[in-house]
Coordinates of C-alpha atoms in Angstrom, one line a residue:
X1 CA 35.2 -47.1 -50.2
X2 CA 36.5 -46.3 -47.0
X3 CA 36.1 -49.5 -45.0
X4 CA 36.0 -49.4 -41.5
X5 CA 38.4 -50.9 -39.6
X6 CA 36.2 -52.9 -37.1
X7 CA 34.9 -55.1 -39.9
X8 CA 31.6 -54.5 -39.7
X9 CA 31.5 -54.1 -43.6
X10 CA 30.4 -50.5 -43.5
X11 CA 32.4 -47.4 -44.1
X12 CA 34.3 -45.6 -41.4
X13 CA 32.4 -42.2 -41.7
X14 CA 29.3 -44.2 -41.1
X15 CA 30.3 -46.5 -38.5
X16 CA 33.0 -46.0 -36.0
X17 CA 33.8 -42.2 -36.8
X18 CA 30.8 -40.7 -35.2
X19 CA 31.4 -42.5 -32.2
X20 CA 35.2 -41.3 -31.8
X21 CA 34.0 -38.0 -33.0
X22 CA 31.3 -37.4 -30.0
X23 CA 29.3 -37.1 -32.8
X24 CA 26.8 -40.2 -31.3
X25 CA 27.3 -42.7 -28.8
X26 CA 26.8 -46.3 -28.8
X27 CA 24.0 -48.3 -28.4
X28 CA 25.5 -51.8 -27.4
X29 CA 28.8 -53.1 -26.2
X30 CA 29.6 -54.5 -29.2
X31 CA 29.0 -51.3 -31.0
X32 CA 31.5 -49.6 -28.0
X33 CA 33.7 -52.7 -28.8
X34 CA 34.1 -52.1 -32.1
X35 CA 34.6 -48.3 -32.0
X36 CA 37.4 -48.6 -29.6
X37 CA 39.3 -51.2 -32.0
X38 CA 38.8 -48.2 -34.6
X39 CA 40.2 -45.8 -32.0
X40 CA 43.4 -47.9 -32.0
X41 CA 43.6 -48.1 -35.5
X42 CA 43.2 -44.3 -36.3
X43 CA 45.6 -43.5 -32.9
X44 CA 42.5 -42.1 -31.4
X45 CA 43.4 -42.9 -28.3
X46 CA 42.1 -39.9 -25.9
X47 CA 38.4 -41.9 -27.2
X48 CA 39.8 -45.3 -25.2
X49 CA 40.5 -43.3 -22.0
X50 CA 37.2 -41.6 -22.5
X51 CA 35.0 -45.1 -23.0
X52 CA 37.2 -46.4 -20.6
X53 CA 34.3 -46.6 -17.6
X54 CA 36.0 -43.8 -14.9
X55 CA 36.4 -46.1 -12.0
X56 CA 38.6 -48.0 -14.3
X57 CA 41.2 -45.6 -15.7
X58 CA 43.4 -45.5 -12.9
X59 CA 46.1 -47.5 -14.6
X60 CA 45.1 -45.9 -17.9
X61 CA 49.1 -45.2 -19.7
X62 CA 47.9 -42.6 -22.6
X63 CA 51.4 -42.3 -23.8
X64 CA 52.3 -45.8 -23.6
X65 CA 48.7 -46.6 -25.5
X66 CA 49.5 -44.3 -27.9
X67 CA 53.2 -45.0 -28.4
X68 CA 51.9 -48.8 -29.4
X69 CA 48.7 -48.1 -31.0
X70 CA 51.2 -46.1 -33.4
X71 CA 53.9 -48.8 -33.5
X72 CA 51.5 -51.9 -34.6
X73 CA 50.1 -53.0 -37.6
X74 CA 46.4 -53.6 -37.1
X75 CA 44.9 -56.9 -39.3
X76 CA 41.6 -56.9 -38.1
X77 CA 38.7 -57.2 -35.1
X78 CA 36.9 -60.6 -34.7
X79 CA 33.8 -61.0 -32.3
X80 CA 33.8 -63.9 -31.3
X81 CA 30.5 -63.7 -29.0
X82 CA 28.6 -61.3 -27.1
X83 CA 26.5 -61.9 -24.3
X84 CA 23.9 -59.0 -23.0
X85 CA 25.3 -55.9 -23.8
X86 CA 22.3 -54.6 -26.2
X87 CA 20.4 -51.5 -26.2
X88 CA 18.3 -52.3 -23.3
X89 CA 21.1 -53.7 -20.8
X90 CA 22.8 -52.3 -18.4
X91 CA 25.9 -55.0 -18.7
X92 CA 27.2 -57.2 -21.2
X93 CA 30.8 -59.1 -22.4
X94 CA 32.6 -59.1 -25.9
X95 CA 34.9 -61.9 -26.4
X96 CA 36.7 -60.4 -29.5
X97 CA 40.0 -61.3 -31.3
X98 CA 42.3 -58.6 -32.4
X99 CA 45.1 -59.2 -34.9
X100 CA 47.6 -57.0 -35.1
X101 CA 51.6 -57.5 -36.0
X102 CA 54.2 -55.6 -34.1
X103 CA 57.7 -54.9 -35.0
X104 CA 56.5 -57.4 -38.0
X105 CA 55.6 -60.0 -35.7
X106 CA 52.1 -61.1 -36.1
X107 CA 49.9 -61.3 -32.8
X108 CA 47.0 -62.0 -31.5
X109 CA 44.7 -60.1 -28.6
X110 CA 41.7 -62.9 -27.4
X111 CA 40.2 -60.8 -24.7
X112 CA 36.8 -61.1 -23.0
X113 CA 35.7 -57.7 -22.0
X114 CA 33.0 -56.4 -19.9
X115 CA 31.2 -53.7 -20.2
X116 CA 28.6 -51.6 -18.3
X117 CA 26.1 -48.7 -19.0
X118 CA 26.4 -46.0 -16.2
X119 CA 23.9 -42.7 -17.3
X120 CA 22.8 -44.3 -20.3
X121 CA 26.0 -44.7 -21.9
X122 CA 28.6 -47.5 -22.0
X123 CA 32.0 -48.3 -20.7
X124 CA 34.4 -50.7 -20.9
X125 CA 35.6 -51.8 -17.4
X126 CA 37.7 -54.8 -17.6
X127 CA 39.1 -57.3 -19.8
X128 CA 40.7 -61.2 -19.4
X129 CA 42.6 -62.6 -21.6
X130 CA 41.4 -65.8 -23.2
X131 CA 43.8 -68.6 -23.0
X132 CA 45.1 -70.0 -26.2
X133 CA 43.6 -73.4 -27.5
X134 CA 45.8 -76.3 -27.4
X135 CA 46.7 -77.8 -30.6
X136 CA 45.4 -81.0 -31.6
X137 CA 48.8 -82.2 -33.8
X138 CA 52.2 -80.5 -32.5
X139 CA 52.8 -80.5 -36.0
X140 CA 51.0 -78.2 -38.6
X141 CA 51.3 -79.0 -42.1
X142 CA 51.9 -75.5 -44.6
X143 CA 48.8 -76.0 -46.2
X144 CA 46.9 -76.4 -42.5
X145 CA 44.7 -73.7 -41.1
X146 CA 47.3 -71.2 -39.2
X147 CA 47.0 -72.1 -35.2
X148 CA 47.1 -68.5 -34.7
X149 CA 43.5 -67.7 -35.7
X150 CA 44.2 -65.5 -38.7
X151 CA 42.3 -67.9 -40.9
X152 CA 45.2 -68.3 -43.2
X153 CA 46.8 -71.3 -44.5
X154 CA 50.0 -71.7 -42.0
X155 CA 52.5 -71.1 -44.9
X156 CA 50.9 -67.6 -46.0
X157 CA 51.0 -66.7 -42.3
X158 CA 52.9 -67.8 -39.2
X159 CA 54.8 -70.3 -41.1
X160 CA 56.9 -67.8 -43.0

């Protein structure tokens, strides 16, 4: 089975591929949220400029996008929350956490993004980052939960 890369446990020609595709559009922000992860994955990355809402793509790089959306390893999309952003809404936010490793460093993106329908269709207008959590113990034991998220034990992960 072809997964698809978002994580939503359903298989990319079913999920995120008829989005990139123009094949259908998406009916929430996460939905959008989750295609656009996708697009990374599969260097799709004339599909970020396009759900990129058009007041917004001023500072839009697609060769620099594309140069690192090729470079980076990509481990996986969390959502974290979403707040409005369904079928009926005209705005909502995505706080999502994308893992990805690059030059075989293993990273992090914790972004909350907002996004807005404009002629029935949404966009992705803006993102902040979230700032990391503090860590409770300065020191993390091998066995410990990794403080980078990944939800592997510290050893298996950042503690290489």
């Amino acid at each position: 089975m072809n997964s698809c890369p978002c994580g939503s446990g359903s298989t990319y020609e079913t999920c995120c591929q008829p989005l990139i595709n123009g094949a259908s559009q998406a009916e929430t922000a996460e939905q959008l949220m989750r295609s656009r992860y996708s697009a990374y994955v599969k260097v799709e990355t004339d599909y970020i400029l396009e759900t990129t809402h058009p007041e917004h793509r001023q500072n839009f790089d697609p060769e620099g996008t594309k140069q690192w959306a090729e470079q980076s390893v990509w481990d996986g999309l969390e959502i974290v929350s979403t707040e409005k952003g369904g079928a009926a809404d005209t705005d909502g936010t995505v706080e999502f956490i994308a893992r990805f490793r690059e030059k075989g460093v293993r990273k992090t993106h914790h972004e909350l993004a907002e996004f807005k329908k404009d002629a029935g269709r949404w966009f992705f207008t803006d993102g902040s980052a979230v700032p990391a959590r503090p860590l409770v113990s300065s020191k993390v034991g091998r066995n410990d939960p990794c403080p980078c998220g990944s939800g592997q034990k510290y050893k298996k992960c950042c503690g290489k």
